[in-house]
Coordinates of C-alpha atoms and ligand atoms in Angstrom, one line a residue:
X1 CA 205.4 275.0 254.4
X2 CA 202.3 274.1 252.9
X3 CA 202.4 273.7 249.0
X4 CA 200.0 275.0 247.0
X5 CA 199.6 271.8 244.6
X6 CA 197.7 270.9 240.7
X7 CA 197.3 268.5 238.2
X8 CA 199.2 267.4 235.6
X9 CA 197.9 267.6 232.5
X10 CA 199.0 267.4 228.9
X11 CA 202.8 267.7 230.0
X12 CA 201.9 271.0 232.1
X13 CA 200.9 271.5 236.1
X14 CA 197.6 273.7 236.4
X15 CA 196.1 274.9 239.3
X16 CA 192.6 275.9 238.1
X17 CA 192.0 278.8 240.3
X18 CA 188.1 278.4 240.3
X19 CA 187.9 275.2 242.0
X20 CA 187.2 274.7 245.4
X21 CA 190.1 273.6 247.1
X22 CA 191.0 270.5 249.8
X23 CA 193.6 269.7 252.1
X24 CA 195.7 266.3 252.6
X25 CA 196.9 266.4 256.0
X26 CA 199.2 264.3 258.5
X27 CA 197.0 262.0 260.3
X28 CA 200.3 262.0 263.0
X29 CA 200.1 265.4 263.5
X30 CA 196.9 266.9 261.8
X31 CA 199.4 269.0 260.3
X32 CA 198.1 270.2 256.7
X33 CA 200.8 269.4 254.1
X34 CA 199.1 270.7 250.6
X35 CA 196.1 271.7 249.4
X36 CA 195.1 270.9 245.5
X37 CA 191.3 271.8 243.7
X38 CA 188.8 269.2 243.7
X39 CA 189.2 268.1 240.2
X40 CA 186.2 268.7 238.4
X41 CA 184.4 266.3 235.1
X42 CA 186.2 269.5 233.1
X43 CA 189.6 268.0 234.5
X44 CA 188.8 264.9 233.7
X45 CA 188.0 265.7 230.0
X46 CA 190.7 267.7 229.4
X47 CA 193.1 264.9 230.9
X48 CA 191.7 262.2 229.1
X49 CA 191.7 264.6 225.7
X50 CA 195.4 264.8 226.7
X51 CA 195.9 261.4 226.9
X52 CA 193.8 260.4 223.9
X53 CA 195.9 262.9 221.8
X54 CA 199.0 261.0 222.8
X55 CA 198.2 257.7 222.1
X56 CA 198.8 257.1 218.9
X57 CA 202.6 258.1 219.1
X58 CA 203.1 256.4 222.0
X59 CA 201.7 253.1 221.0
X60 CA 204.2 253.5 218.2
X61 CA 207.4 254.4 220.2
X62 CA 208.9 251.2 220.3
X63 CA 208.4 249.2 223.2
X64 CA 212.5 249.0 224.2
X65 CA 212.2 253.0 223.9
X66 CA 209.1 252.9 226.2
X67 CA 211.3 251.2 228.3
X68 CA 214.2 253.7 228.6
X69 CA 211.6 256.0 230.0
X70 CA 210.5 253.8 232.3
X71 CA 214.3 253.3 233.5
X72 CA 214.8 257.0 233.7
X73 CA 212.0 257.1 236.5
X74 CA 213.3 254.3 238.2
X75 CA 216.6 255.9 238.8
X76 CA 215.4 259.4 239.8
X77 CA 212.7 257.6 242.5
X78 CA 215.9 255.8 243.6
X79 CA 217.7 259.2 244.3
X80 CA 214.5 260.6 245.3
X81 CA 213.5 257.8 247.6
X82 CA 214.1 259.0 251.4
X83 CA 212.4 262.5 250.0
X84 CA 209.7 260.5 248.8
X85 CA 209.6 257.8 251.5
X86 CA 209.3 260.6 254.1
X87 CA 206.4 262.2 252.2
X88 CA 204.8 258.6 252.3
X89 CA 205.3 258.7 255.9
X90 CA 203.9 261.9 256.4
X91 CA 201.0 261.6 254.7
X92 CA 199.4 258.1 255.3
X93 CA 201.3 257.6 258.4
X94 CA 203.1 254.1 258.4
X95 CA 206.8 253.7 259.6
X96 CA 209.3 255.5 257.8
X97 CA 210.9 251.9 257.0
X98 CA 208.0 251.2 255.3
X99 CA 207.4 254.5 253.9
X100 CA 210.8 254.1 251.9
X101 CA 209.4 250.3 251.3
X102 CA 207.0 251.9 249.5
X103 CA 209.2 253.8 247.2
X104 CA 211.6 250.9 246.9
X105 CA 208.4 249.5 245.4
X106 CA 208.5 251.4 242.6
X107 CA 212.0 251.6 241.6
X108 CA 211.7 247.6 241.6
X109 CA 208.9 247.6 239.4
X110 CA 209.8 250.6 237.1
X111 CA 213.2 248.5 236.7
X112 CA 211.6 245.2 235.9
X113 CA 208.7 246.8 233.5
X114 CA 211.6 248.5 231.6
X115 CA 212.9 244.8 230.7
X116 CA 209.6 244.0 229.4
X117 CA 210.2 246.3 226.8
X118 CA 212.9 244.2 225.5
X119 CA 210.6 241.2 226.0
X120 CA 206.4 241.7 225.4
X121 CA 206.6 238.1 223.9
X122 CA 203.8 236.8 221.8
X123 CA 203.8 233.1 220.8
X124 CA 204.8 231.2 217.6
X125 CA 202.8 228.0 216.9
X126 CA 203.0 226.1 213.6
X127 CA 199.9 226.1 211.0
X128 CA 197.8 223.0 209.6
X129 CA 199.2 224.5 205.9
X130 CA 202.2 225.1 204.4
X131 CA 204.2 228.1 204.2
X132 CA 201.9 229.8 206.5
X133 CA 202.8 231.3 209.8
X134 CA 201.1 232.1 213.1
X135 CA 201.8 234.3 215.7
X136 CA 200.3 236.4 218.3
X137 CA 201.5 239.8 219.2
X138 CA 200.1 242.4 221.8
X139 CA 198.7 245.6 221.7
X140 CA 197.7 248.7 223.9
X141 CA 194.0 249.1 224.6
X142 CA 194.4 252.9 224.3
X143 CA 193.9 255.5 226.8
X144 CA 193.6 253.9 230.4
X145 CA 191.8 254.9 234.2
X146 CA 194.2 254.1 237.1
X147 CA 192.4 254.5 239.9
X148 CA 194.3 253.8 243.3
X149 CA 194.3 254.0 247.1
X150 CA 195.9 255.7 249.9
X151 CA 197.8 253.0 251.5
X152 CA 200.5 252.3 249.3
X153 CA 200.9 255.7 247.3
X154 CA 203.7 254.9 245.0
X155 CA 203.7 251.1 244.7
X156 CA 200.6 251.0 243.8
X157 CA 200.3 253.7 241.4
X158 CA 204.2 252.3 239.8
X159 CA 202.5 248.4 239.5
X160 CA 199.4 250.4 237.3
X161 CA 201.0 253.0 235.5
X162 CA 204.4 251.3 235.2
X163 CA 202.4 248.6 233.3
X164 CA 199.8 250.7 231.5
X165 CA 202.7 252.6 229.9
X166 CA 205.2 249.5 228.5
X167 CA 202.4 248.2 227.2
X168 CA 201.9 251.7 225.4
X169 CA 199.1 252.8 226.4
X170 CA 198.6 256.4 228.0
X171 CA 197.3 257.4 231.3
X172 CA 194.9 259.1 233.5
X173 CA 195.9 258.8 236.9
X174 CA 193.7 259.6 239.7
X175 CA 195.3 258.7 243.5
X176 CA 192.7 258.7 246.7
X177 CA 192.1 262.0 248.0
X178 CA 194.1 260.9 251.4
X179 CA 197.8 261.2 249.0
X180 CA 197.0 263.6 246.8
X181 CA 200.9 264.7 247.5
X182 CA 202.0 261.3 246.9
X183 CA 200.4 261.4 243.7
X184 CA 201.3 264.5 242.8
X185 CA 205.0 263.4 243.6
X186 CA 204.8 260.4 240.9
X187 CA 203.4 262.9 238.6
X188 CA 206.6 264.6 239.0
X189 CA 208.9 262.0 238.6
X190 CA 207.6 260.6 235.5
X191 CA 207.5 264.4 233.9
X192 CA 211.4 264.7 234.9
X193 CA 212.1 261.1 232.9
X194 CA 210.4 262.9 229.9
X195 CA 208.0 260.7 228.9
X196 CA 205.9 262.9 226.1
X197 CA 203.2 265.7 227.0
X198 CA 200.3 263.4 227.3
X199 CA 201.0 260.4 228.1
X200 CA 200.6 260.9 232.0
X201 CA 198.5 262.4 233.3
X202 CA 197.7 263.5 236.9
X203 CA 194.3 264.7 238.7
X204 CA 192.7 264.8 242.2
X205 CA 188.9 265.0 242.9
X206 CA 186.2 263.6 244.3
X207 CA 185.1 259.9 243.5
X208 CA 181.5 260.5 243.3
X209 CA 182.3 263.3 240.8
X210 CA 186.0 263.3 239.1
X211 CA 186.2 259.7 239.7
X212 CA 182.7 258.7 237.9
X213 CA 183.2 261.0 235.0
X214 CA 186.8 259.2 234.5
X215 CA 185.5 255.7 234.4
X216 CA 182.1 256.5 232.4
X217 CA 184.4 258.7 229.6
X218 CA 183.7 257.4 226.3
X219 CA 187.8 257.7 225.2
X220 CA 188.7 255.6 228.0
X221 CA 189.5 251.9 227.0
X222 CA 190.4 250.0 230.2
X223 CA 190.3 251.0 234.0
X224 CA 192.5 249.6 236.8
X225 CA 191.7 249.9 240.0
X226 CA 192.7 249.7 243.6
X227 CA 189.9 249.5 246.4
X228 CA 187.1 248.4 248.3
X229 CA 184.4 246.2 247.1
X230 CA 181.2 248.5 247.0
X231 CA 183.4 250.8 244.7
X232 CA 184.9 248.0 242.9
X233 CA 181.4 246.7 242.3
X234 CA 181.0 250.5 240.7
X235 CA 183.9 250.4 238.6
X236 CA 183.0 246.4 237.4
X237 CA 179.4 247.9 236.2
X238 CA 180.4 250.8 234.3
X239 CA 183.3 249.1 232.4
X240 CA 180.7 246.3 231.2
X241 CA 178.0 249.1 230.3
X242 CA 181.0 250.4 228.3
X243 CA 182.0 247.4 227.3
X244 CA 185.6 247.4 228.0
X245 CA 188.0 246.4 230.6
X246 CA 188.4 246.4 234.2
X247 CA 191.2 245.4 236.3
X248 CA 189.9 244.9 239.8
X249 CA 191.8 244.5 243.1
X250 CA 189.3 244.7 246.2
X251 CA 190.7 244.1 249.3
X252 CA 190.8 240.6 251.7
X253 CA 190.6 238.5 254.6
X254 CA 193.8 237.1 254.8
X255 CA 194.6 234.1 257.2
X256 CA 197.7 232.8 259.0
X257 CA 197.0 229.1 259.2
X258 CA 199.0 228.0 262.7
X259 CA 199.5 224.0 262.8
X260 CA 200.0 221.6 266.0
X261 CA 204.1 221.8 264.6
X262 CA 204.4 225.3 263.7
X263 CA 207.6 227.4 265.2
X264 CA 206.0 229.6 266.9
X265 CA 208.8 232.2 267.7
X266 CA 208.9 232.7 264.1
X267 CA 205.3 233.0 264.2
X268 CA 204.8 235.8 266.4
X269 CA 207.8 237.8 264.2
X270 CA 205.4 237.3 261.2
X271 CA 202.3 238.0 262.8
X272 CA 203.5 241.4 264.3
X273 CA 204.7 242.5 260.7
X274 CA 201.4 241.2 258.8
X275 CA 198.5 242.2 261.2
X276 CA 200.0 245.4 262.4
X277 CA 202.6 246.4 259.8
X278 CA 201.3 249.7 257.9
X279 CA 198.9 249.7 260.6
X280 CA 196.9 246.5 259.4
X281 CA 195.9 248.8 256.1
X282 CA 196.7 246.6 253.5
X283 CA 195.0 244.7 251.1
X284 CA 197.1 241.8 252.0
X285 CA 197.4 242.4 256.1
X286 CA 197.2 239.4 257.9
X287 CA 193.9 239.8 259.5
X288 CA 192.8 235.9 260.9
X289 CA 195.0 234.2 262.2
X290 CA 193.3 230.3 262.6
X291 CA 195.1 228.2 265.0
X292 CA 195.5 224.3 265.8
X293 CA 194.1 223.5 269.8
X294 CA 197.1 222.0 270.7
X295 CA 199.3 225.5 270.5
X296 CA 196.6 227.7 271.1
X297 CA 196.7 228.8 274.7
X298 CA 200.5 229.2 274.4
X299 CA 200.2 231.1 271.3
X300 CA 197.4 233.3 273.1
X301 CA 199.8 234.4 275.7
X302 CA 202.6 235.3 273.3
X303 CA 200.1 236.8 271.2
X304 CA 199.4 239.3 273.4
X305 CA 202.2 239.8 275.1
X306 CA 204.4 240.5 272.0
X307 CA 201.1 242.8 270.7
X308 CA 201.3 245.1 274.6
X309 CA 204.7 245.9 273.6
X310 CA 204.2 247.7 270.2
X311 CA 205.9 251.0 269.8
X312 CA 202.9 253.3 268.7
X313 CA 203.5 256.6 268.1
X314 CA 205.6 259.1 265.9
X315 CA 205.9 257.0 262.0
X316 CA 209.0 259.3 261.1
X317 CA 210.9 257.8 264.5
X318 CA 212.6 254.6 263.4
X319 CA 211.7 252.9 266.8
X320 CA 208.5 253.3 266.2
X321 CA 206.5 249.9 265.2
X322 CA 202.8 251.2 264.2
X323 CA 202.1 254.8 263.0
X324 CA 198.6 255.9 263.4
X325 CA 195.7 254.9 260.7
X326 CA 195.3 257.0 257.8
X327 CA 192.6 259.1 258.3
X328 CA 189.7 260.1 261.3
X329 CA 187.6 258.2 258.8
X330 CA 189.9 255.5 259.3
X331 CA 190.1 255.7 262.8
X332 CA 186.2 255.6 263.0
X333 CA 185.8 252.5 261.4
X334 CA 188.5 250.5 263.2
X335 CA 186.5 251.8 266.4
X336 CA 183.1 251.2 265.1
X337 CA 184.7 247.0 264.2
X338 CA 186.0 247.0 268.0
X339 CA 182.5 247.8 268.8
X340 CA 181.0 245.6 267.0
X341 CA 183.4 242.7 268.2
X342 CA 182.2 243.9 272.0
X343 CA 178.2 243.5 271.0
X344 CA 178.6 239.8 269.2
X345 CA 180.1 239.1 272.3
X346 CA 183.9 238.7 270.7
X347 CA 186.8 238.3 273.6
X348 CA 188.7 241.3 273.2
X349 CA 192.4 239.9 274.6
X350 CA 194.3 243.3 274.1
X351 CA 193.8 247.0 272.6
X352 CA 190.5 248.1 271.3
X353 CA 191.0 252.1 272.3
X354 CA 192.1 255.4 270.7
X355 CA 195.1 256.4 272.2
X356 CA 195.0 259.7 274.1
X357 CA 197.2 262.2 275.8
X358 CA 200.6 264.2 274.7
X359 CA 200.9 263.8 270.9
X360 CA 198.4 261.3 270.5
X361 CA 195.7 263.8 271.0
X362 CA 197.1 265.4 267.6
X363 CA 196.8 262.4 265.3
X364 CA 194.6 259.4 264.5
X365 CA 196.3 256.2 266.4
X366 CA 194.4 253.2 267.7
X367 CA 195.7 250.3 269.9
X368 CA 196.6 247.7 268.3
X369 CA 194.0 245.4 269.0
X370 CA 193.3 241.6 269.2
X371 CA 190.0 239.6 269.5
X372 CA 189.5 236.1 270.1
X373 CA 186.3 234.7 268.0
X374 CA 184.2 232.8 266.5
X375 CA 184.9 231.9 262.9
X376 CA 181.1 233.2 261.6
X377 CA 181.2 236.5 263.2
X378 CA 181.6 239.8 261.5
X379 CA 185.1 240.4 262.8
X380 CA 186.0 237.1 261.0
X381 CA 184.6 237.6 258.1
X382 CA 184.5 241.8 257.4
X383 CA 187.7 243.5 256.0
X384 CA 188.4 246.3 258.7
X385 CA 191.6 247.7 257.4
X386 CA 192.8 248.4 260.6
X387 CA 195.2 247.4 263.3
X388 CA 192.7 244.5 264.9
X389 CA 193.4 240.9 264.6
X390 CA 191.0 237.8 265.0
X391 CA 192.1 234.5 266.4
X392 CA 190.1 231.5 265.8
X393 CA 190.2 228.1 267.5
X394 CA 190.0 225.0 265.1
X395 CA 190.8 221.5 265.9
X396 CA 192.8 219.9 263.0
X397 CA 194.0 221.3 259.7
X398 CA 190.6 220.4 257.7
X399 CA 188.9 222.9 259.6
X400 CA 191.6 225.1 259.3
X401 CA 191.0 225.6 255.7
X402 CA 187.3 225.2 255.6
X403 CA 187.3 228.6 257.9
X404 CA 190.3 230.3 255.7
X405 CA 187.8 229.4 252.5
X406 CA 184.6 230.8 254.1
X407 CA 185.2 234.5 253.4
X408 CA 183.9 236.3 249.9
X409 CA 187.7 237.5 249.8
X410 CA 190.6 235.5 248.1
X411 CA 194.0 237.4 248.2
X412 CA 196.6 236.5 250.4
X413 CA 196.9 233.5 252.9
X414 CA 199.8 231.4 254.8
X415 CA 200.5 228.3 256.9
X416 CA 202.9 228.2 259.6
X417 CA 204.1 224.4 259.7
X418 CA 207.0 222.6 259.5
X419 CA 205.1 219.3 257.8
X420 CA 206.2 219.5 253.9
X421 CA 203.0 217.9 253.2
X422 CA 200.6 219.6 255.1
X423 CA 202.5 223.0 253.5
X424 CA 202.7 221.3 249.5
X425 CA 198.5 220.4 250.6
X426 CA 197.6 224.4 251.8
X427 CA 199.2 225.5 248.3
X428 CA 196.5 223.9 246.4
X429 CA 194.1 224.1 249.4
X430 CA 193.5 227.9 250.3
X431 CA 191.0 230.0 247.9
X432 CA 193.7 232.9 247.3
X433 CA 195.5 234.3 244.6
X434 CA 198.8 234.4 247.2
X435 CA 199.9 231.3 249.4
X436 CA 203.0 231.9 251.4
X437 CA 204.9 229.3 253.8
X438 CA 206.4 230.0 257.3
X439 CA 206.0 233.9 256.2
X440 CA 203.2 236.3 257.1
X441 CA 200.8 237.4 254.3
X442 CA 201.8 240.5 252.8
X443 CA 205.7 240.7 251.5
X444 CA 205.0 240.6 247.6
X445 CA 207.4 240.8 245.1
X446 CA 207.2 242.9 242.1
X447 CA 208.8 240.0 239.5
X448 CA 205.9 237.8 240.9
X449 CA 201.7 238.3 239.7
X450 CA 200.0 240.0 242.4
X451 CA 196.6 239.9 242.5
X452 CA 193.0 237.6 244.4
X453 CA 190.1 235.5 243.4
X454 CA 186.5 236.1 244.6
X455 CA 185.6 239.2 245.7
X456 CA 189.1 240.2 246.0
X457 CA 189.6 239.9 242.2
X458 CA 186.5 239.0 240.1
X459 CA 188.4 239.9 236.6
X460 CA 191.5 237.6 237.7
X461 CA 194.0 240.2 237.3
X462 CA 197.2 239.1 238.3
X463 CA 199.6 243.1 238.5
X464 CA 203.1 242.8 238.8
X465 CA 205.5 240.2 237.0
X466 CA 205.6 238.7 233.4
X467 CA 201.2 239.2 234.0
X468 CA 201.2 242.7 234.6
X469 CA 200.5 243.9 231.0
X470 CA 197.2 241.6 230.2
X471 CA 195.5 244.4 231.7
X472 CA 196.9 246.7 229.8
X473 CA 197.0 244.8 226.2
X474 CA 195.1 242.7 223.8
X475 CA 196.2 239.8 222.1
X476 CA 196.5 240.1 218.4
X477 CA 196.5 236.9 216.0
X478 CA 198.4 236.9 212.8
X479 CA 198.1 235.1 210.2
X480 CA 200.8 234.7 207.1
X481 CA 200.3 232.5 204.1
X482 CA 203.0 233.0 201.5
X483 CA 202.2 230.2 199.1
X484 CA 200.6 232.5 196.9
X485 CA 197.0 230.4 196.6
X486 CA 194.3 230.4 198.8
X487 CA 194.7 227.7 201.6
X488 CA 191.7 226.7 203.5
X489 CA 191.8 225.5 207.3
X490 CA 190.2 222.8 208.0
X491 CA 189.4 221.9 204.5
X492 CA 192.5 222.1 202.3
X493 CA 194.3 220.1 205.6
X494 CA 192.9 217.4 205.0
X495 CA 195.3 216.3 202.0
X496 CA 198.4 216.5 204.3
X497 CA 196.6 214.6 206.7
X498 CA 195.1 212.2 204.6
Ligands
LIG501 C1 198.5 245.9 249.5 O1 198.3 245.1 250.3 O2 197.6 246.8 249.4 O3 202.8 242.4 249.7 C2 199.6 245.9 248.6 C3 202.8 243.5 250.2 C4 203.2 244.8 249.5 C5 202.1 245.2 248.6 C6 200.7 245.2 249.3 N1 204.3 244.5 248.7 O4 202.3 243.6 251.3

C-alpha cells in the first residue's frame, strides 16, 4: 500500500495539500512505497519557527531529563527495528542484515547519547588568585539544520539528531529525498518518546529550494551535514556568510593497504564486506585497495574469483550479498565511472555491467565491478559511491602510503599486515580521520568519534562518541571570585608569585 506521507512540524504531521507531490520508490523493484509534498521555503519557516519556539525550554530541561527521552527512542527503535530495518531495505536497497544494521545504529547511539546526559563534563582548572574558581561548562547553540543522506537513513540521522538534542538544542531535520520514508519513520519514533512539540522537527524538499532556505535561515545557529563535496562546499559558504557553524562530513577514498605478510584469506572476507557491502555506497566503503608486488598476482586471482561469486539480487533475501544501488541516478553514475575507467585505458578484471533479465530489469543493480589501475587516474582518485573497486600495484610500503595520501579525501583507511610495526607506523602514517588494522574500512562504532580530514571533513568534526556534542555546543568559561575585592590576573599574581 502506498502511504500518503508529511512533515512533522511543531509536534503535528501535515500534509500541505497544495504542494506538488514526489514519490520514493524501491530501486529493487521500482515499486513506489510513499509519496510526500516537496517541502516548500514556507515549510522550512514554519519548521524552524517551531523549533526556535522550543528552544528555550529545552535548553533548560535538564540534560539527565533530555536524556530519558533519548532512552525512550532508543527502546521503541529496538522494538521497532526489523519494521524499520525492512523499510531501510526497501527503500535504499542494501541487505536486509544491513538494513537492521542500520537501525541497530541508532538504538546504540540513542543509548550512549542518553548517558551523556548524566555526563556533558566541562573542566575544573585552578586560578593564579585566591578563592577564585574556574570552570567551563557547555551550552546549545540554538536551533540546528541536520541535513543527511540516503545511504544510511537512520544512523545517520540518530548520530545528528541524537547529538543535537542532548546537547539541548532543537531540530530541523531534513533526510535526502531518496528516504523520505526513512525519515519520516525517525520522525515518528522520536514523537512516540514524547520529546516536546517543537523540538523535532521533520521536512522533505528539494535541496536547491527547501534545502537552501534551511541553511540560509537567519534563526538557524549551526548546520550538520552529511554529503558530497560540491554540496558540502555549499553548506561550508553559507554557514561562514552567516557566521555560524558547520559540521561537515563529505565523503572518501578509502584504502586497504595489503603488505608482502598480509593474511590474505582474511583479506578477501574484508574486502568483500568494505568495497561491496551496502553496495560500495558508503562514505567509508573500501574503494582502493593498494597492494605489495610480492602478493599481488595471487591476490588478483582471489580477488576476482571471490568478487564472480557475489549473490546480487533481491536485498530482503538473506542470501543475498549486494542489493542494487540506490537510485537510476545512482546507477548512471557507477556506469558513467566504468566508462570512464574503459577510456583512461583502466583493466577492468571483473563486472562493469547493468544486470539484465527476470527481476533485474525492475530495479537498479550493477555488477560488482573491479578495475586494476594506475594510482593517478580518475578511478583512483574520484569517489564513485558505487559497487567498483581499484587495485593498485606498489612496490614497498612507502609507496603504499604516498598513494593512500594522494587523494583530497581523508576518512577511513586500513592495513592488512601481520608486522606490529609496520601496523603501529600506518596509524600515524595514513591522512584519515579512521585507521583500522587487519579490518576493512567501514565497521564504526558509535562510542568511538567518527568523522575525516581534508576534503572529507574540513571543520574536523569528529560525530559519535564522547565528540559528538562539539558540534552541537559552545564552551562557556566561568569565572568565580569570592574574596570579596577585586583581583587582577596577571597583575595582582604577581605577589603570590613573587
Ligand atoms: C558512512 O559510511 O556513510 O562504519 C557511515 C560504518 C558505519 C557508518 C558508515 N557504521 O561503515
Amino acid at each position: 500500500m502506498v502511504q500518503d506521507a508529511g512533515f512533522f512540524i511543531g509536534g503535528k504531521w501535515t500534509n500541505p495539500r497544495d504542494r506538488k507531490r514526489f514519490e520514493t520508490i524501491n530501486p529493487a523493484t521500482g515499486e513506489v512505497l510513499a509519496t510526500f509534498p516537496l517541502g516548500t521555503k514556507e515549510d522550512v519557516n514554519a519548521a524552524v519557527r517551531a523549533a526556535k519556539g522550543a528552544f528555550e525550554k529545552w535548553k533548560k530541561t535538564p540534560a539527565p531529563r533530555r536524556g530519558e527521552l533519548l532512552l525512550e527512542a532508543a527502546k521503541i527503535f529496538r522494538n521497532r527495528k526489523e519494521e524499520l530495518g525492512r523499510i531501510v531495505t526497501m527503500e535504499m536497497g542494501k541487505v536486509i542484515a544491513e538494513g537492521r544494521g542500520d537501525v541497530q545504529e541508532a538504538i546504540d547511539f540513542f543509548e550512549y547519547a542518553s548517558g551523556e546526559g548524566r555526563r556533558f563534563f566541562g573542566q575544573t582548572v585552578p586560578s593564579e588568585l585566591p578563592d577564585k574558581m574556574c570552570f567551563t561548562i557547555r551550552l546549545p547553540v540554538g536551533p540546528v539544520a541536520l541535513v543527511t543522506p540516503w545511504n544510511f537513513p537512520i544512523a545517520i540521522p540518530s548520530w545528528k539528531s541524537g547529538a543535537a538534542l542532548i546537547s539541548g538544542c532543537t531540530v530541523v531535520f531534513k533526510p535526502s529525498s531518496l528516504t523520505p520514508l526513512c525519515g519520516a519513520k525517525f520522525a515518528e519514533v522520536l514523537e512516540e518518546a514524547g520529546f516536546p512539540p517543537g523540538v523535532f522537527n521533520f521536512l522533505v524538499g528539494p535541496g536547491s529550494t527547501a534545502g537552501d532556505a534551511l541553511i540560509r535561515h537567519p534563526d538557524i545557529r549551526a548546520i550538520s551535514f552529511t554529503g558530497g563535496v560540491d554540496t558540502g562546499k555549499q553548506v561550508y559558504k553559507a554557514a561562514a556568510e552567516r557566521m555560524i557553524k558547520a559540521g561537515l562530513e563529505l565523503g572518501g577514498k578509502n584504502p586497504i593497504l595489503v603488505m608482502d605478510d598480509a593474511d590474505l584469506d582474511l583479506l578477501m572476507d574484508g574486502v568483500m564486506f568494505g568495497a561491496f557491502g551496502t553496495t560500495g555506497q558508503r562514505c567509508t566503503a573500501t574503494s582502493r585497495l593498494i597492494v605489495h608486488r610480492v602478493v599481488y598476482d595471487d591476490l588478483l586471482d582471489r580477488l576476482v574469483k571471490r568478487t564472480e561469486k557475489l549473490k546480487v539480487g533481491d536485498p530482503l533475501d538473506p542470501k543475498t550479498d549486494m542489493g542494487p544501488v540506490a537510485s537510476a541516478d545512482q546507477e548512471r553514475k557507477t556506469l558513467e565511472y566504468v566508462g570512464i575507467g574503459r577510456k583512461e585505458g583502466d583493466k577492468l578484471l571483473t563486472g562493469g555491467e547493468k544486470l539484465r533479465g527476470g527481476a533485474y530489469d525492475r530495479g537498479f543493480f550493477v555488477e560488482p565491478t573491479v578495475f586494476e589501475v594506475k594510482a593517478n587516474k580518475r578511478l583512483a582518485m574520484e569517489e564513485i559511491f558505487g559497487p567498483v573497486l581499484s587495485v593498485i600495484r606498489v612496490k614497498d610500503y612507502d609507496e603504499a602510503v604516498a598513494v593512500a595520501n594522494s587523494v583530497e579525501y581523508g576518512l577511513s583507511s586500513s592495513i592488512y599486515t601481520n608486522d606490529v610495526r609496520r601496523a603501529f607506523a600506518a596509524m600515524q602514517d595514513l591522512e584519515a580521520g579512521i585507521t583500522y588494522i587487519n579490518a576493512p574500512t567501514i565497521g564504526a562504532e558509535v562510542q568511538m568519534p567518527f568523522g575525516g580530514i581534508k576534503s572529507t571533513g574540513p571543520t574536523d568534526t569528529r560525530e559519535a562518541g564522547p565528540t559528538a556534542v562539539e558540534e552541537f555546543t559552545y564552551v562557556k568559561t566561568v569565572y568565580v571570585d569570592y574574596s570579596g575585592r577585586l583581583q587582577r590576573a596577571q597583575i595582582d599574581t604577581a605577589k603570590f608569585t613573587g
